[in-house]
Coordinates of C-alpha atoms and ligand atoms in Angstrom, one line a residue:
L1 CA -6.1 2.4 -17.3
G2 CA -9.6 1.7 -18.2
R3 CA -10.6 -1.5 -19.9
H4 CA -12.2 -1.1 -23.3
K5 CA -14.1 -3.7 -25.4
D6 CA -11.6 -6.0 -27.1
D7 CA -8.7 -4.6 -25.1
E8 CA -5.6 -6.5 -25.5
R9 CA -3.3 -4.2 -23.6
P10 CA -1.5 -5.9 -20.6
T11 CA -3.1 -6.1 -17.2
H12 CA 0.4 -6.3 -15.5
F13 CA 3.6 -4.6 -15.3
D14 CA 7.1 -5.5 -13.9
Y15 CA 9.1 -3.5 -11.6
N16 CA 12.5 -4.3 -10.0
G17 CA 12.0 -8.0 -10.6
V18 CA 8.5 -8.2 -9.1
R19 CA 5.3 -8.7 -11.3
F20 CA 2.2 -6.7 -10.5
G21 CA -0.8 -8.0 -12.4
Q22 CA -4.5 -8.9 -12.3
D23 CA -3.4 -12.5 -11.9
T24 CA -0.6 -12.1 -9.3
L25 CA -0.7 -11.5 -5.5
N26 CA 1.9 -9.6 -3.6
I27 CA 2.0 -9.0 0.2
F28 CA 3.3 -5.7 1.4
A29 CA 3.5 -6.1 5.2
G30 CA 5.4 -3.5 7.0
L31 CA 5.4 -0.4 9.3
C32 CA 2.8 2.2 8.8
A33 CA 5.5 4.7 9.8
V34 CA 9.2 4.4 10.0
D35 CA 10.2 5.0 13.6
V36 CA 13.5 3.5 14.9
Q37 CA 16.1 1.5 13.1
E38 CA 15.7 -1.5 15.5
H39 CA 12.0 -1.9 14.5
V40 CA 12.6 -1.4 10.8
E41 CA 15.4 -4.0 10.8
A42 CA 13.2 -6.5 12.8
M43 CA 10.4 -6.1 10.3
M44 CA 12.7 -6.5 7.3
K45 CA 14.5 -9.6 8.8
A46 CA 11.1 -11.2 9.5
L47 CA 10.1 -10.5 5.9
R48 CA 13.2 -12.2 4.6
D49 CA 12.9 -15.1 6.9
N50 CA 9.3 -15.6 5.6
G51 CA 10.3 -15.4 1.9
Q52 CA 8.9 -11.8 1.3
V53 CA 10.5 -9.2 -1.0
C54 CA 8.1 -6.4 -0.6
T55 CA 7.2 -4.1 2.4
R56 CA 5.5 -0.9 3.4
M57 CA 7.4 1.9 5.2
G58 CA 6.0 5.4 5.6
A59 CA 8.4 8.3 5.8
Y60 CA 6.0 11.0 5.0
K61 CA 2.8 10.7 7.0
P62 CA -0.4 12.8 6.3
R63 CA -2.0 13.0 9.8
T64 CA -5.4 14.2 10.8
S65 CA -3.8 16.4 13.5
P66 CA -0.9 18.8 12.8
Y67 CA 0.4 17.9 16.3
A68 CA 0.7 14.2 15.6
F69 CA 4.0 12.6 14.4
Q70 CA 4.4 13.6 10.7
G71 CA 7.1 11.0 9.8
H72 CA 10.9 11.3 9.7
G73 CA 10.8 12.4 6.0
K74 CA 13.9 12.3 4.0
A75 CA 16.2 11.9 7.0
C76 CA 15.3 8.2 7.3
L77 CA 15.6 7.3 3.6
P78 CA 19.3 6.4 3.5
W79 CA 19.2 3.9 6.3
V80 CA 15.8 2.5 5.3
F81 CA 17.0 1.8 1.8
E82 CA 20.2 0.4 3.1
L83 CA 18.4 -2.0 5.4
A84 CA 16.1 -3.0 2.5
G85 CA 19.0 -3.9 0.4
K86 CA 20.6 -5.9 3.3
Y87 CA 17.4 -8.0 3.6
G88 CA 16.7 -8.4 -0.1
I89 CA 13.6 -6.2 -0.2
K90 CA 12.8 -5.3 -3.8
V91 CA 9.9 -2.9 -3.5
I92 CA 8.9 -0.5 -0.7
A93 CA 5.6 1.1 -0.8
M94 CA 6.0 4.7 0.5
E95 CA 3.5 7.5 0.5
I96 CA 4.4 10.9 -0.8
T97 CA 2.2 14.0 -0.2
H98 CA 4.3 16.5 -2.1
E99 CA 6.4 16.6 -5.3
S100 CA 9.5 17.4 -3.3
H101 CA 9.2 14.0 -1.6
L102 CA 9.4 12.3 -5.1
D103 CA 12.8 14.2 -5.7
E104 CA 14.0 13.2 -2.2
I105 CA 13.2 9.5 -2.8
R106 CA 14.8 9.4 -6.1
A107 CA 17.9 11.2 -4.9
A108 CA 18.3 8.9 -1.9
L109 CA 17.8 5.8 -4.0
H110 CA 20.4 7.0 -6.5
Q111 CA 22.8 7.9 -3.7
A112 CA 22.5 4.6 -2.1
G113 CA 23.1 2.8 -5.4
N114 CA 19.5 1.6 -5.9
P115 CA 19.6 -1.2 -3.3
T116 CA 15.8 -1.5 -3.5
G117 CA 12.8 -0.1 -5.4
V118 CA 10.0 2.2 -4.3
M119 CA 6.3 2.1 -5.2
L120 CA 5.0 5.6 -4.6
Q121 CA 1.8 5.7 -2.6
I122 CA -0.9 8.3 -3.2
G123 CA -2.9 8.3 -0.1
T124 CA -6.7 8.7 0.1
R125 CA -6.3 12.3 1.2
N126 CA -4.6 13.1 -2.1
T127 CA -6.8 11.0 -4.5
Q128 CA -7.9 14.2 -6.2
N129 CA -4.8 16.3 -5.8
F130 CA -4.6 16.5 -9.6
E131 CA -1.4 18.6 -9.8
L132 CA 0.5 16.0 -7.7
L133 CA -0.9 13.2 -9.8
K134 CA 0.3 14.9 -13.0
I135 CA 3.8 15.2 -11.5
V136 CA 3.8 11.6 -10.4
G137 CA 2.4 10.5 -13.7
R138 CA 5.1 12.4 -15.7
Q139 CA 7.9 10.2 -14.1
Q140 CA 7.6 6.6 -15.5
E141 CA 10.3 5.0 -13.5
L142 CA 8.5 4.4 -10.2
P143 CA 5.2 2.6 -10.1
V144 CA 2.3 4.0 -8.1
L145 CA -0.1 2.5 -5.5
F146 CA -3.1 4.8 -5.9
K147 CA -5.6 4.7 -3.0
R148 CA -9.3 5.4 -3.7
G149 CA -10.8 8.5 -2.2
F150 CA -12.6 7.6 1.0
G151 CA -15.5 10.0 0.5
I152 CA -16.0 10.1 -3.3
T153 CA -17.6 7.8 -5.8
L154 CA -15.6 4.9 -7.4
D155 CA -16.0 6.5 -10.8
E156 CA -14.4 9.7 -9.5
S157 CA -11.5 7.7 -8.0
L158 CA -11.0 5.8 -11.3
N159 CA -11.0 9.1 -13.2
A160 CA -8.4 10.5 -10.8
A161 CA -6.2 7.5 -11.4
E162 CA -6.3 8.3 -15.1
Y163 CA -4.4 11.5 -14.4
L164 CA -1.4 9.3 -13.8
A165 CA -1.8 7.4 -17.0
S166 CA -2.7 10.5 -19.1
E167 CA 0.8 11.8 -18.2
G168 CA 2.5 8.6 -19.1
N169 CA 2.7 6.4 -16.0
R170 CA 0.7 3.2 -16.5
K171 CA 2.4 1.3 -13.7
V172 CA -0.5 1.8 -11.4
V173 CA -2.1 -0.4 -8.8
F174 CA -5.5 0.7 -7.4
G175 CA -5.9 0.5 -3.7
L176 CA -9.1 -0.2 -1.7
R177 CA -8.9 1.0 1.9
G178 CA -12.5 1.4 3.1
M179 CA -14.9 4.2 2.8
K180 CA -16.1 6.8 5.4
T181 CA -19.7 6.4 6.6
N182 CA -21.5 7.9 9.4
M183 CA -22.1 4.5 11.0
G184 CA -18.8 4.0 12.8
D185 CA -19.0 0.4 14.0
P186 CA -17.8 -2.2 13.7
H187 CA -14.8 -1.0 11.7
R188 CA -13.2 2.4 11.3
N189 CA -14.2 2.4 7.7
F190 CA -16.7 0.5 5.7
V191 CA -14.8 -2.4 4.2
D192 CA -15.1 -2.2 0.4
F193 CA -13.4 -5.3 -0.8
A194 CA -16.4 -6.4 -2.8
H195 CA -15.2 -3.8 -5.2
V196 CA -12.1 -5.8 -6.1
P197 CA -13.7 -7.7 -9.0
V198 CA -15.5 -4.5 -10.1
V199 CA -12.3 -2.6 -10.4
K200 CA -10.7 -5.5 -12.2
R201 CA -13.5 -5.7 -14.7
L202 CA -13.6 -2.0 -15.3
T203 CA -9.9 -1.4 -15.6
R204 CA -6.6 -3.1 -16.4
M205 CA -5.1 -2.2 -13.0
P206 CA -4.1 -4.9 -10.4
V207 CA -6.1 -4.2 -7.2
C208 CA -4.7 -3.8 -3.7
I209 CA -6.6 -4.1 -0.5
D210 CA -5.6 -2.3 2.8
P211 CA -7.2 -4.2 5.6
S212 CA -5.4 -2.2 8.3
H213 CA -6.8 1.2 7.4
S214 CA -10.2 -0.3 6.5
V215 CA -10.6 -2.1 9.9
G216 CA -8.6 0.2 12.0
A217 CA -7.9 -2.2 14.8
R218 CA -6.3 -5.6 15.2
S219 CA -9.5 -6.9 16.8
R220 CA -12.9 -5.3 17.6
A221 CA -14.6 -8.4 18.9
P222 CA -14.5 -9.5 22.5
D223 CA -13.5 -13.0 21.4
G224 CA -10.1 -11.6 20.3
L225 CA -10.4 -13.1 16.8
L226 CA -8.6 -10.9 14.3
D227 CA -10.9 -9.0 12.1
I228 CA -8.0 -8.1 9.8
F229 CA -7.4 -11.8 9.0
H230 CA -11.1 -12.1 8.1
V231 CA -11.3 -9.2 5.8
V232 CA -8.0 -10.2 4.1
A233 CA -9.5 -13.6 3.3
Q234 CA -12.5 -11.9 1.8
G235 CA -10.4 -9.6 -0.3
V236 CA -8.2 -12.4 -1.5
V237 CA -11.1 -14.6 -2.4
A238 CA -12.5 -11.7 -4.3
G239 CA -9.3 -11.6 -6.3
A240 CA -7.1 -9.0 -4.7
N241 CA -3.6 -8.7 -6.3
M242 CA -1.8 -6.9 -3.5
I243 CA -2.2 -6.6 0.3
L244 CA -0.9 -3.6 2.1
V245 CA -0.9 -4.5 5.8
D246 CA 0.5 -2.9 9.0
F247 CA 2.8 -5.0 11.2
H248 CA 5.0 -3.8 14.1
P249 CA 7.5 -5.5 16.4
A250 CA 6.2 -3.4 19.4
P251 CA 2.8 -1.9 18.4
K252 CA 2.6 -0.1 21.7
K253 CA 5.6 1.9 20.7
A254 CA 4.5 2.6 17.2
L255 CA 4.3 6.3 16.4
V256 CA 1.3 5.9 14.0
D257 CA -1.6 3.5 14.1
G258 CA -0.2 1.0 16.6
P259 CA -3.6 -0.5 17.5
Q260 CA -4.1 -1.8 14.0
A261 CA -0.7 -3.3 13.6
L262 CA -0.4 -7.1 13.6
L263 CA 2.3 -8.7 15.7
M264 CA 5.5 -10.0 14.2
E265 CA 4.8 -13.6 15.4
E266 CA 1.5 -13.4 13.4
L267 CA 3.4 -13.0 10.1
P268 CA 3.8 -16.7 9.2
H269 CA 0.1 -17.4 10.0
F270 CA -0.9 -14.3 8.0
I271 CA 1.0 -15.5 4.9
E272 CA -0.4 -19.0 5.3
D273 CA -3.9 -17.6 5.6
V274 CA -3.5 -15.6 2.5
Q275 CA -2.2 -18.6 0.5
L276 CA -5.2 -20.7 1.7
A277 CA -7.6 -18.0 0.6
R278 CA -5.8 -17.6 -2.7
E279 CA -6.4 -21.3 -3.4
T280 CA -10.1 -20.8 -3.2
Y281 CA -10.1 -17.8 -5.6
Ligands
PEP301 C1 -1.4 4.7 4.8 O1 -1.5 3.7 4.1 O2 -0.4 4.8 5.5 C2 -2.5 5.6 4.8 C3 -2.4 6.7 5.4 O3 -3.5 5.2 4.0 P1 -4.8 6.0 3.5 O4 -4.3 7.0 2.6 O5 -5.6 4.9 2.8 O6 -5.5 6.6 4.7

């Protein structure tokens, strides 16, 4: 995945009719965690109505507390995939935390007649789970959104991403999602979108930003301005190629990370803002 001097290998890949490259920009707005069909359908309908073909939907959720909702797992896959097909969604970003999840996703996609595609997400807690990375790397059918580790160096994260490529899967997008610091405020994580151009110069991977997990709240400031909109603009101006962002039709009812979810009615403004920022890149 690394870029070498005189490297002429491509900096893009195509999957299920969608191009992922260092010169493209795809928005993956969606639910952090799949909850009920009504919410998933409302999200997918809003995406279709706003010309979007990608989304995020978490079925397997790695949670800090073992008592927190862990995701519906494979039980929700058939109806999530069916709804995706109904609303013309071509790629769903979905985290996996165990090799069995990969088998479950592939089986459910196959059983449903492949109505949509899946981009496997490796979350920040598994950045250095090398055995999982080798397994995900060995299959070359599904692309991977690989999140940087929140407490390791960039170099360590880039090396970890190579585990995917060294096993054969080069359809990898590198995700920035903020870094842990001991400073706390103002955001949940230290927003690291200044690293977008760095990763693009060092590697051939398209780079994703995750404003939701970086900022951790719709708004921190008393003026109610949306911090997430601001950091997205910064990331897009820096050259981001993908945006993974949490939305929810009823954030108070969300089972995971409701406070950071943007509202459905903000989706058209969000897309417009991204387009404006893109024009200045
Ligand atoms: C997520 O995107 O749902 C997630 C848990 O992200 P991260 O691994 O970056 O915390």
